[in-house]
Amino acid sequence: MKAVVFDQYKTTPSLKEVDKPRPGPGEVLLKVAGAGACHSDIAVFREFDESFGPAQLKPSFILGHESSGWAEELGDGVEGITLGDAFLVYGPMGCGHCRACSRGQDTYCENAATMPHLATGLGRDGGMAEYVSVPVRNLVPLGDADPVAAAPLSDAGLTPYHAIKTSLPALAGGGKSALVIGLGGLGQIAVQILTALTGATVIATDTKQDAMERAAANGAVTVPGGPGQADAIRELTGGKGVDAVFDFVGAGPTIALAMGVVALRGRVTVVGIANGTFEWNFYAVPYEVELTSTYWGTVEELHEVVDLYRAGQITPQVSVYALDDALEAYRALEAGELSGRAVVAP
Ligand code: NAD
Ligand code: ZN
């Protein structure tokens, strides 16, 4: 079968012919419907090497950590899955028996350091191929919902959902506000999730005008970058500052913006992995501000994300590419030319 393979550090992946996978015990082979191109993959094949980045992300493996597909073949011991049904893949894969894994939070597996891979598509063969094999525990049923447009929900939906859900205490009550920085694959869905889960005023910013227009169409008030940006954001909150900020870039300047507009007792969640720094001191930020990071989400939360999708409350905005054009999808993502999410549909 054809697959997009990360085969060398700091090198563009290649599209090549590989063996079709066979489902191992407890696994289900999926015929892939869609696989999203996530900005984290750019870090995998452009930035990481032996000395920087998770040790499990060494070449080679098939990319695609947000994917969906139809059940094609069942491995030994798998029951209760109907061939042909559509599923979303929960990518993270922990040990399965520690406290974190037992609450469905494989992302924070206590044995992560000794696991051979982080996730399907991150250390273990992923969905940017004609077929992918995953443990049955990692499948979330899609019912009759479109599996191609659903693919980004596994990461571009789940990651903001987890970040927002853990920030809900800061957004409870009337007159609250949220700020989304970076309106790409994750940020666009974040705007929709905030609208679905909270009554907060959603403020959004990006360096690209078309990204802000998309966010505005989903109900956000947009503020462009440049001088006066922090003042303009603060003004939209009646001067009190933003209750919950979500930074989907994570660079020094975006973290500085987040910390510059956050309200007293507010919360800043850095999701983007641009690895920016922020120098804290007692007087630099309002009292009781929390600055945190989050990584992906739980399998239970992915079921909830699918519920929102099936209820029409969130809709990933996707550009569909053929598998033969997958490298073009990554090129456009890296060049910042995409709007919404690129999904490769074999
Ligand atoms: P993307 O490329 O689709 O979108 C990024 C957006 O940020 C673009 O619209 C871009 O114009 C905008 N942007 C860039 N610099 C900006 C700046 N200085 N100010 C405002 N906007 C700016 O990327 P994505 O796939 O949505 O991923 C976003 C980030 O989240 C990446 O760093 C990715 O690696 C990370 N990520 C983290 C997790 C996690 O679990 N923590 C999971 C998935 C992705
Ligand atoms: Zn575990």
Short mmCIF file of C-alpha atoms and ligand atoms in Angstrom, two decimals:
data_model
loop_
_atom_site.label_atom_id
_atom_site.label_comp_id
_atom_site.label_asym_id
_atom_site.label_seq_id
_atom_site.Cartn_x
_atom_site.Cartn_y
_atom_site.Cartn_z
CA MET A 1 0.00 0.00 0.00
CA LYS A 2 1.03 3.67 -0.34
CA ALA A 3 2.04 5.57 2.82
CA VAL A 4 3.66 8.82 3.95
CA VAL A 5 6.79 7.75 5.80
CA PHE A 6 8.93 9.82 8.16
CA ASP A 7 12.20 8.07 7.36
CA GLN A 8 14.94 10.50 8.39
CA TYR A 9 15.37 13.34 10.93
CA LYS A 10 15.17 16.90 9.56
CA THR A 11 13.98 15.62 6.19
CA THR A 12 10.69 15.94 4.31
CA PRO A 13 8.78 12.62 4.57
CA SER A 14 8.44 10.42 1.52
CA LEU A 15 5.49 8.81 -0.19
CA LYS A 16 6.34 5.16 -0.74
CA GLU A 17 5.06 1.63 -1.17
CA VAL A 18 5.06 -0.37 2.10
CA ASP A 19 3.50 -3.64 3.30
CA LYS A 20 -0.18 -3.52 4.17
CA PRO A 21 -0.43 -3.93 7.97
CA ARG A 22 -2.06 -6.99 9.56
CA PRO A 23 -4.16 -6.46 12.70
CA GLY A 24 -2.39 -7.90 15.74
CA PRO A 25 -4.25 -9.45 18.68
CA GLY A 26 -6.80 -6.95 20.06
CA GLU A 27 -6.42 -4.71 17.03
CA VAL A 28 -8.70 -3.64 14.20
CA LEU A 29 -7.47 -2.92 10.70
CA LEU A 30 -9.08 0.24 9.31
CA LYS A 31 -9.36 1.21 5.67
CA VAL A 32 -8.40 4.86 6.09
CA ALA A 33 -11.09 7.47 5.34
CA GLY A 34 -9.05 10.56 6.25
CA ALA A 35 -5.85 11.63 8.01
CA GLY A 36 -5.22 15.23 9.06
CA ALA A 37 -1.89 17.00 8.58
CA CYS A 38 -1.03 18.49 11.99
CA HIS A 39 1.56 21.20 12.58
CA SER A 40 3.20 18.90 15.18
CA ASP A 41 4.29 16.66 12.28
CA ILE A 42 6.41 19.57 11.02
CA ALA A 43 8.25 19.51 14.37
CA VAL A 44 8.65 15.72 14.02
CA PHE A 45 10.33 15.79 10.61
CA ARG A 46 11.92 19.27 10.71
CA GLU A 47 13.03 20.04 14.29
CA PHE A 48 13.54 16.86 16.29
CA ASP A 49 16.68 14.71 16.31
CA GLU A 50 18.60 12.39 18.68
CA SER A 51 19.16 15.25 21.14
CA PHE A 52 15.87 17.20 20.95
CA GLY A 53 12.30 15.90 21.10
CA PRO A 54 10.73 12.70 22.49
CA ALA A 55 12.98 9.64 22.11
CA GLN A 56 10.05 7.59 20.76
CA LEU A 57 9.76 9.82 17.70
CA LYS A 58 12.75 8.39 15.93
CA PRO A 59 12.43 7.38 12.27
CA SER A 60 10.98 5.49 10.63
CA PHE A 61 7.20 5.28 10.91
CA ILE A 62 4.10 6.23 8.93
CA LEU A 63 2.78 9.71 9.85
CA GLY A 64 -0.87 10.54 10.58
CA HIS A 65 -1.86 10.84 14.25
CA GLU A 66 -5.40 12.09 13.57
CA SER A 67 -7.28 9.65 11.40
CA SER A 68 -10.52 7.85 10.74
CA GLY A 69 -11.56 4.81 8.76
CA TRP A 70 -13.84 1.84 8.20
CA ALA A 71 -13.32 -1.50 10.01
CA GLU A 72 -11.82 -3.88 7.44
CA GLU A 73 -10.47 -6.85 9.44
CA LEU A 74 -10.48 -7.88 13.12
CA GLY A 75 -7.43 -9.18 14.98
CA ASP A 76 -7.58 -12.15 17.36
CA GLY A 77 -9.84 -11.62 20.36
CA VAL A 78 -11.74 -8.65 18.97
CA GLU A 79 -15.52 -8.89 19.20
CA GLY A 80 -18.42 -6.47 18.86
CA ILE A 81 -17.05 -4.48 15.92
CA THR A 82 -19.05 -4.58 12.70
CA LEU A 83 -16.97 -4.63 9.54
CA GLY A 84 -17.63 -1.52 7.44
CA ASP A 85 -18.54 0.71 10.41
CA ALA A 86 -16.73 4.08 10.63
CA PHE A 87 -14.46 4.98 13.55
CA LEU A 88 -12.25 7.82 14.70
CA VAL A 89 -8.83 6.84 16.05
CA TYR A 90 -7.84 7.94 19.56
CA GLY A 91 -4.12 8.31 18.87
CA PRO A 92 -2.40 8.30 22.29
CA MET A 93 -1.22 4.92 23.46
CA GLY A 94 -0.01 4.43 27.02
CA CYS A 95 0.69 1.24 28.94
CA GLY A 96 -3.04 0.66 29.46
CA HIS A 97 -2.79 -0.27 33.14
CA CYS A 98 -1.47 2.71 35.13
CA ARG A 99 -3.73 5.23 36.89
CA ALA A 100 -3.64 7.73 34.00
CA CYS A 101 -4.42 5.09 31.37
CA SER A 102 -7.21 3.64 33.51
CA ARG A 103 -9.00 7.00 33.39
CA GLY A 104 -8.55 7.08 29.59
CA GLN A 105 -5.72 9.61 29.76
CA ASP A 106 -2.99 7.75 27.87
CA THR A 107 -1.32 11.12 27.21
CA TYR A 108 -0.15 11.25 30.83
CA CYS A 109 0.73 7.54 31.11
CA GLU A 110 2.94 6.94 34.14
CA ASN A 111 5.03 4.53 32.08
CA ALA A 112 5.38 6.80 29.03
CA ALA A 113 9.17 6.92 29.35
CA THR A 114 9.45 3.17 28.76
CA MET A 115 6.76 2.90 26.07
CA PRO A 116 8.10 2.18 22.56
CA HIS A 117 5.84 4.83 20.97
CA LEU A 118 3.66 7.77 21.97
CA ALA A 119 0.71 7.25 19.66
CA THR A 120 -0.56 5.93 16.36
CA GLY A 121 1.31 8.16 13.92
CA LEU A 122 3.84 9.22 16.57
CA GLY A 123 6.39 6.44 16.85
CA ARG A 124 3.97 3.75 15.64
CA ASP A 125 2.58 3.55 12.11
CA GLY A 126 -0.20 6.10 11.60
CA GLY A 127 -3.08 6.82 9.28
CA MET A 128 -1.47 8.65 6.40
CA ALA A 129 -1.73 5.48 4.33
CA GLU A 130 -4.33 3.24 2.75
CA TYR A 131 -4.69 1.16 5.94
CA VAL A 132 -3.86 1.51 9.64
CA SER A 133 -4.12 -1.02 12.46
CA VAL A 134 -5.09 0.20 15.96
CA PRO A 135 -6.09 -1.38 19.29
CA VAL A 136 -9.87 -1.73 19.55
CA ARG A 137 -9.74 0.34 22.78
CA ASN A 138 -8.62 3.31 20.67
CA LEU A 139 -11.67 3.35 18.39
CA VAL A 140 -14.48 5.87 18.82
CA PRO A 141 -17.58 5.12 16.71
CA LEU A 142 -18.71 7.80 14.26
CA GLY A 143 -22.11 6.32 13.41
CA ASP A 144 -23.39 7.83 10.16
CA ALA A 145 -21.29 11.03 10.43
CA ASP A 146 -18.89 11.88 7.58
CA PRO A 147 -15.57 10.19 8.52
CA VAL A 148 -13.40 12.30 6.17
CA ALA A 149 -14.30 15.68 7.71
CA ALA A 150 -14.21 13.99 11.14
CA ALA A 151 -10.54 12.98 10.96
CA PRO A 152 -9.16 16.25 12.44
CA LEU A 153 -11.34 15.77 15.51
CA SER A 154 -8.85 13.18 16.84
CA ASP A 155 -6.31 15.93 17.51
CA ALA A 156 -7.36 19.36 16.17
CA GLY A 157 -10.70 18.81 17.96
CA LEU A 158 -9.65 16.82 21.02
CA THR A 159 -6.65 18.98 21.99
CA PRO A 160 -8.58 22.29 22.23
CA TYR A 161 -11.51 20.43 23.81
CA HIS A 162 -9.32 19.17 26.67
CA ALA A 163 -7.66 22.59 27.10
CA ILE A 164 -11.05 24.33 27.20
CA LYS A 165 -12.72 21.75 29.43
CA THR A 166 -9.97 22.05 32.05
CA SER A 167 -10.37 25.86 31.91
CA LEU A 168 -14.16 25.84 32.35
CA PRO A 169 -14.02 27.00 36.01
CA ALA A 170 -12.43 30.27 34.77
CA LEU A 171 -15.27 30.69 32.24
CA ALA A 172 -18.24 29.84 34.45
CA GLY A 173 -20.72 32.67 35.06
CA GLY A 174 -21.89 35.70 33.11
CA GLY A 175 -19.70 38.33 31.50
CA LYS A 176 -16.71 36.04 30.89
CA SER A 177 -14.30 36.20 27.96
CA ALA A 178 -11.89 33.85 26.18
CA LEU A 179 -9.05 34.60 23.76
CA VAL A 180 -7.85 32.23 21.03
CA ILE A 181 -4.38 33.00 19.62
CA GLY A 182 -3.54 31.19 16.34
CA LEU A 183 -6.50 30.25 14.14
CA GLY A 184 -5.23 27.24 12.17
CA GLY A 185 -6.35 23.61 12.43
CA LEU A 186 -6.73 23.66 16.23
CA GLY A 187 -7.66 27.32 16.75
CA GLN A 188 -10.64 27.30 14.37
CA ILE A 189 -12.19 24.34 16.19
CA ALA A 190 -11.35 25.97 19.55
CA VAL A 191 -13.54 28.94 18.62
CA GLN A 192 -16.43 26.56 17.86
CA ILE A 193 -15.93 24.56 21.09
CA LEU A 194 -15.88 27.74 23.21
CA THR A 195 -19.15 28.81 21.60
CA ALA A 196 -20.70 25.38 22.18
CA LEU A 197 -19.59 24.98 25.82
CA THR A 198 -19.59 28.50 27.26
CA GLY A 199 -21.44 31.80 27.07
CA ALA A 200 -18.13 33.68 27.04
CA THR A 201 -17.30 36.40 24.52
CA VAL A 202 -14.79 34.70 22.19
CA ILE A 203 -11.96 36.96 21.00
CA ALA A 204 -9.60 35.62 18.32
CA THR A 205 -6.37 36.71 16.67
CA ASP A 206 -4.02 35.47 13.93
CA THR A 207 -1.43 37.01 11.65
CA LYS A 208 -3.55 35.98 8.64
CA GLN A 209 -6.63 37.96 7.63
CA ASP A 210 -8.46 34.96 6.08
CA ALA A 211 -8.00 32.95 9.30
CA MET A 212 -9.61 35.79 11.27
CA GLU A 213 -12.49 35.96 8.78
CA ARG A 214 -13.20 32.25 9.30
CA ALA A 215 -13.16 32.72 13.07
CA ALA A 216 -15.49 35.71 12.77
CA ALA A 217 -17.89 33.58 10.73
CA ASN A 218 -17.95 31.19 13.70
CA GLY A 219 -18.91 33.98 16.09
CA ALA A 220 -15.55 35.31 17.33
CA VAL A 221 -14.69 39.00 17.69
CA THR A 222 -11.33 39.38 15.94
CA VAL A 223 -8.46 41.69 16.80
CA PRO A 224 -5.48 41.98 14.42
CA GLY A 225 -1.87 41.93 15.63
CA GLY A 226 0.29 45.03 15.80
CA PRO A 227 0.62 48.01 18.14
CA GLY A 228 -2.36 48.50 20.43
CA GLN A 229 -3.45 44.84 20.17
CA ALA A 230 -3.40 44.17 23.93
CA ASP A 231 -5.32 47.40 24.65
CA ALA A 232 -7.93 46.54 22.02
CA ILE A 233 -8.43 43.07 23.54
CA ARG A 234 -8.67 44.49 27.06
CA GLU A 235 -11.24 47.03 25.88
CA LEU A 236 -13.46 44.19 24.60
CA THR A 237 -13.50 42.81 28.16
CA GLY A 238 -14.61 46.11 29.68
CA GLY A 239 -11.06 46.67 30.93
CA LYS A 240 -10.92 43.66 33.26
CA GLY A 241 -8.87 41.36 31.05
CA VAL A 242 -9.48 37.90 29.55
CA ASP A 243 -10.63 35.07 31.84
CA ALA A 244 -9.15 32.21 29.80
CA VAL A 245 -6.51 32.50 27.09
CA PHE A 246 -5.61 29.64 24.70
CA ASP A 247 -2.32 30.04 22.83
CA PHE A 248 -2.15 27.74 19.80
CA VAL A 249 1.24 29.14 18.76
CA GLY A 250 3.31 29.09 21.94
CA ALA A 251 6.03 31.49 20.78
CA GLY A 252 7.59 34.11 23.07
CA PRO A 253 5.48 37.00 21.67
CA THR A 254 2.19 35.06 21.85
CA ILE A 255 2.80 33.96 25.45
CA ALA A 256 3.69 37.60 26.26
CA LEU A 257 0.39 38.72 24.69
CA ALA A 258 -1.52 36.08 26.67
CA MET A 259 0.10 37.10 29.96
CA GLY A 260 -0.39 40.78 29.09
CA VAL A 261 -4.16 40.55 28.65
CA VAL A 262 -5.15 37.88 31.20
CA ALA A 263 -7.52 38.94 33.99
CA LEU A 264 -6.97 38.70 37.73
CA ARG A 265 -7.50 34.98 38.64
CA GLY A 266 -7.49 34.12 34.91
CA ARG A 267 -5.91 31.15 33.22
CA VAL A 268 -3.49 30.91 30.28
CA THR A 269 -3.12 27.57 28.49
CA VAL A 270 -0.22 27.17 26.07
CA VAL A 271 -1.02 24.46 23.51
CA GLY A 272 1.31 25.44 20.65
CA ILE A 273 4.79 23.95 20.80
CA ALA A 274 6.87 26.84 19.42
CA ASN A 275 8.73 26.58 22.74
CA GLY A 276 8.62 30.29 23.69
CA THR A 277 9.65 31.46 27.15
CA PHE A 278 8.13 33.89 29.64
CA GLU A 279 9.93 35.52 32.54
CA TRP A 280 7.65 35.62 35.54
CA ASN A 281 7.98 37.89 38.54
CA PHE A 282 5.59 38.80 41.33
CA TYR A 283 4.59 42.14 39.79
CA ALA A 284 4.50 41.02 36.14
CA VAL A 285 1.05 39.41 36.15
CA PRO A 286 -2.22 39.91 38.05
CA TYR A 287 -2.81 37.88 41.23
CA GLU A 288 -3.72 34.19 41.05
CA VAL A 289 -3.16 33.91 37.28
CA GLU A 290 -2.46 30.34 36.22
CA LEU A 291 -0.07 29.55 33.35
CA THR A 292 -0.23 25.97 32.16
CA SER A 293 0.25 23.66 29.18
CA THR A 294 -1.89 20.75 27.99
CA TYR A 295 -1.20 17.73 25.82
CA TRP A 296 -3.96 16.19 23.63
CA GLY A 297 -6.90 14.73 25.66
CA THR A 298 -8.63 11.62 26.98
CA VAL A 299 -10.50 8.94 25.06
CA GLU A 300 -13.68 9.85 26.97
CA GLU A 301 -13.30 13.46 25.81
CA LEU A 302 -12.96 12.23 22.21
CA HIS A 303 -16.38 10.56 22.57
CA GLU A 304 -17.71 13.97 23.73
CA VAL A 305 -16.07 15.74 20.76
CA VAL A 306 -17.79 13.27 18.42
CA ASP A 307 -21.10 14.03 20.18
CA LEU A 308 -20.59 17.76 19.44
CA TYR A 309 -19.73 16.95 15.81
CA ARG A 310 -22.78 14.74 15.36
CA ALA A 311 -24.97 17.43 16.94
CA GLY A 312 -23.66 19.94 14.36
CA GLN A 313 -22.03 22.10 17.05
CA ILE A 314 -18.51 21.78 15.64
CA THR A 315 -17.52 21.33 12.01
CA PRO A 316 -13.85 21.03 11.03
CA GLN A 317 -13.15 23.12 7.94
CA VAL A 318 -11.12 20.82 5.73
CA SER A 319 -9.26 20.86 2.41
CA VAL A 320 -9.16 17.30 1.06
CA TYR A 321 -6.01 15.97 -0.66
CA ALA A 322 -5.50 12.64 -2.44
CA LEU A 323 -2.84 10.36 -0.88
CA ASP A 324 -0.65 11.03 -3.93
CA ASP A 325 -0.75 14.74 -2.99
CA ALA A 326 -0.04 14.27 0.75
CA LEU A 327 3.42 15.84 0.54
CA GLU A 328 1.85 18.92 -1.04
CA ALA A 329 -0.50 19.14 1.97
CA TYR A 330 2.53 19.19 4.31
CA ARG A 331 4.29 21.74 2.10
CA ALA A 332 1.28 24.06 2.19
CA LEU A 333 0.95 23.58 5.99
CA GLU A 334 4.62 24.39 6.57
CA ALA A 335 4.43 27.43 4.25
CA GLY A 336 1.42 28.75 6.18
CA GLU A 337 -0.73 28.64 3.05
CA LEU A 338 -3.54 26.51 4.50
CA SER A 339 -6.79 27.72 5.92
CA GLY A 340 -8.45 25.26 8.30
CA ARG A 341 -7.15 21.67 8.14
CA ALA A 342 -5.67 19.59 5.31
CA VAL A 343 -7.07 16.05 5.29
CA VAL A 344 -5.51 13.33 3.17
CA ALA A 345 -8.18 10.94 1.90
CA PRO A 346 -6.74 7.82 0.21
P1 NAD B 1 -1.59 25.46 11.99
O1 NAD B 1 -0.37 25.68 11.21
O2 NAD B 1 -2.78 24.86 11.33
O3 NAD B 1 -2.09 26.87 12.62
C1 NAD B 1 -1.25 27.77 13.25
C2 NAD B 1 -1.90 29.16 13.14
O4 NAD B 1 -1.19 30.08 13.97
C3 NAD B 1 -1.86 29.72 11.71
O5 NAD B 1 -3.15 30.19 11.33
C4 NAD B 1 -0.86 30.88 11.81
O6 NAD B 1 -1.14 31.94 10.92
C5 NAD B 1 -1.03 31.30 13.26
N1 NAD B 1 0.13 32.02 13.82
C6 NAD B 1 1.44 31.73 13.66
N2 NAD B 1 2.19 32.62 14.35
C7 NAD B 1 1.33 33.49 14.95
C8 NAD B 1 1.49 34.62 15.80
N3 NAD B 1 2.70 35.03 16.16
N4 NAD B 1 0.37 35.26 16.24
C9 NAD B 1 -0.86 34.83 15.87
N5 NAD B 1 -1.07 33.77 15.06
C10 NAD B 1 0.02 33.11 14.61
O7 NAD B 1 -1.17 24.62 13.28
P2 NAD B 1 -2.06 23.60 14.15
O8 NAD B 1 -1.98 22.26 13.53
O9 NAD B 1 -3.36 24.22 14.46
O10 NAD B 1 -1.18 23.51 15.49
C11 NAD B 1 -1.04 24.65 16.34
C12 NAD B 1 0.05 24.39 17.36
O11 NAD B 1 -0.40 23.42 18.31
C13 NAD B 1 1.35 23.81 16.77
O12 NAD B 1 2.43 24.33 17.52
C14 NAD B 1 1.20 22.33 17.03
O13 NAD B 1 2.44 21.66 17.05
C15 NAD B 1 0.56 22.38 18.41
N6 NAD B 1 -0.16 21.18 18.85
C16 NAD B 1 -0.10 20.92 20.19
C17 NAD B 1 -0.80 19.85 20.71
C18 NAD B 1 -0.78 19.58 22.19
O14 NAD B 1 -1.29 18.54 22.60
N7 NAD B 1 -0.24 20.45 23.01
C19 NAD B 1 -1.55 19.02 19.84
C20 NAD B 1 -1.60 19.34 18.48
C21 NAD B 1 -0.90 20.43 17.99
ZN ZN B 2 -0.23 4.08 31.45
#
